[in-house]
């Protein structure tokens, strides 16, 4: 691009008299200069961050300290042995003058010792981070111990170390010592990726541990005969094939950064042939009661600016790494693929492509696709400049005529993967179609201008339901992109994300930060972006993508649209805004809010189905390098005992005791899964090893084919500089959700929004006669009230 601009900026003409006249366009030359400067700065940032990461946790300050010490030792003559050793190895060294020799010895010795120090600190920190006892240490609302004078004096120190108001008298002495040592090694402001090399590997549990945990999780919903059969299968596997598979898995864990994640991405996501829409992708919503502007072009321009700030923070690694309890770092390996990433369909296994130099957004409006340049003239466009470009697209799309098949082309990304791969290879592998498709796939992300006006009305719940449904299975979302942004006519925003490249915690962090940055950027009194366009940059209008789609391909696109419409019609999605009480009340019960909600879901499901079922709750393993997720099997013997007691109307005190037991059991399961002691990922990897070896395991086949008829997940909130919901209660977000995992089951996503609100996103399929999302949402509300009544 820079060469093309230079060709336009520098032109010459030969006159009839033989004179050469040179024409220079100053503004284009400035653009070229800025482009070159931007590339150089990006490479310098990348090199600098790579150097910092390679020696972390050692710093330049520690190198300076070593240099001063060695310099003093040289002056005092304490390093004569070092000088002699170097002189013996390098004869020319002795010919140097004393000053030069002193400087060189100090530099070499300092650097070598500093590198050894870096290696020592890195492995010490890795060893410290293998400790997970802090998760079991009493803290939070469950502790009633009164603070001592020493505790009050050390509270400021804990705040300095953790960055959070963690009260020290709610932590044990070993945990406080562990936190202090870790924070001293990590420092105050590590880079985003600095801690990656210091993170421990995910441990491989023993087969016996996994078998015992598995049998405990299936006991609640199988009879004695079935349980005995499963126990025999587990014992046979443990003493037989399991030992051999475990040895191979141990070997893999030694040479890979994470023994699960690469196989999980490959076999669970990329080899899946079912449609991404509903089955894999997920969505997140805007604040439902607050819209900073109703001018669509302005809202999208500000939001794009906020997204680019997030991208720049990732590229420069100025985005602060995530920590648990302010001390234990979370793996940030997924962040670099947030932007400019696309899932490419293949016949057998898809691939994930990440493009480094993307500078544009692929924008859809009224059946047409456009290229919106976010970076032009060697700089990022301001919000007001982006708004003018978006207005140009809005106006052009009113008169432009869509090419045949263009309006519904995105339907191909929503369908069966092998069909999309074959279609892409046949009709989009050359010419204009390939060029335009590449521009969409290589974009930073996809943006869609939608002419509908979703929102929230307490008197009309379907309004919010349709908003969510449009984000999960909207007509024009490009489901292959890492994420797509939909901006509606009334200024509302929503996002849809592909699941293979990263988990929902990354997108929820992105959304939370960008929604708040959008508000900080602000709008003028008319609702437009602030500021004025710069006049030192030539802005070309957005480009219209050109297509040459043959009639056969148009027919296939129409079929894909009909299939997508059928899937959308079959989706039963309902959002429950539970505002009777929230986290504030739950904390007064001195229990974990997440565990409390999970027990309520068990009670609601039994009311809805009349039986217990295998329940999936997603937890993270990002306390380990390359960690992603693990399964918490939420239906336990303790939760079932509580549900039966409530439905049998047992005394309140008995029900409260059973609730405490169920909550404690669930909390332990969650901690175990975060510590690498889960059941499902270990058995999944054993199954993959068995397939590589050509071995058949009836036990593993049966375990991994069990349906998850209740799949749940909590959307995290408060990962960044979040809004104070007590000060701005109308800015609560409804979070996001996903589709049901089983055809006859439910998918439930929930977000704890502030102290007084919990949103539940309940999904199922209308084709199933056993499910009804609206009825299940009502059962959840009733179950929440049943549990609250125990404390009244």
Tab-separated table of C-alpha atoms in Angstrom, residues 23 163 251 263 326 434 450 489 516 646 652 698 708 720 723 725 745:
chain	number	residue	atom	x	y	z
A	23	UNK	CA	5.078	16.848	-9.077
A	163	UNK	CA	-4.017	-4.243	44.052
A	251	UNK	CA	4.995	-38.171	27.742
A	263	UNK	CA	-6.282	-31.505	21.284
A	326	UNK	CA	-4.733	-10.169	42.744
A	434	UNK	CA	-11.728	-14.806	-3.827
A	450	UNK	CA	-28.983	-3.805	11.382
A	489	UNK	CA	-30.786	1.424	14.182
A	516	UNK	CA	-17.058	1.635	29.169
A	646	UNK	CA	-37.017	-28.787	49.824
A	652	UNK	CA	-35.930	-25.068	57.399
A	698	UNK	CA	-15.973	-49.331	26.057
A	708	UNK	CA	-25.258	-32.909	28.956
A	720	UNK	CA	-11.521	-4.409	33.967
A	723	UNK	CA	-18.666	0.920	35.824
A	725	UNK	CA	-23.311	-0.096	39.130
A	745	UNK	CA	-31.742	-30.260	27.086
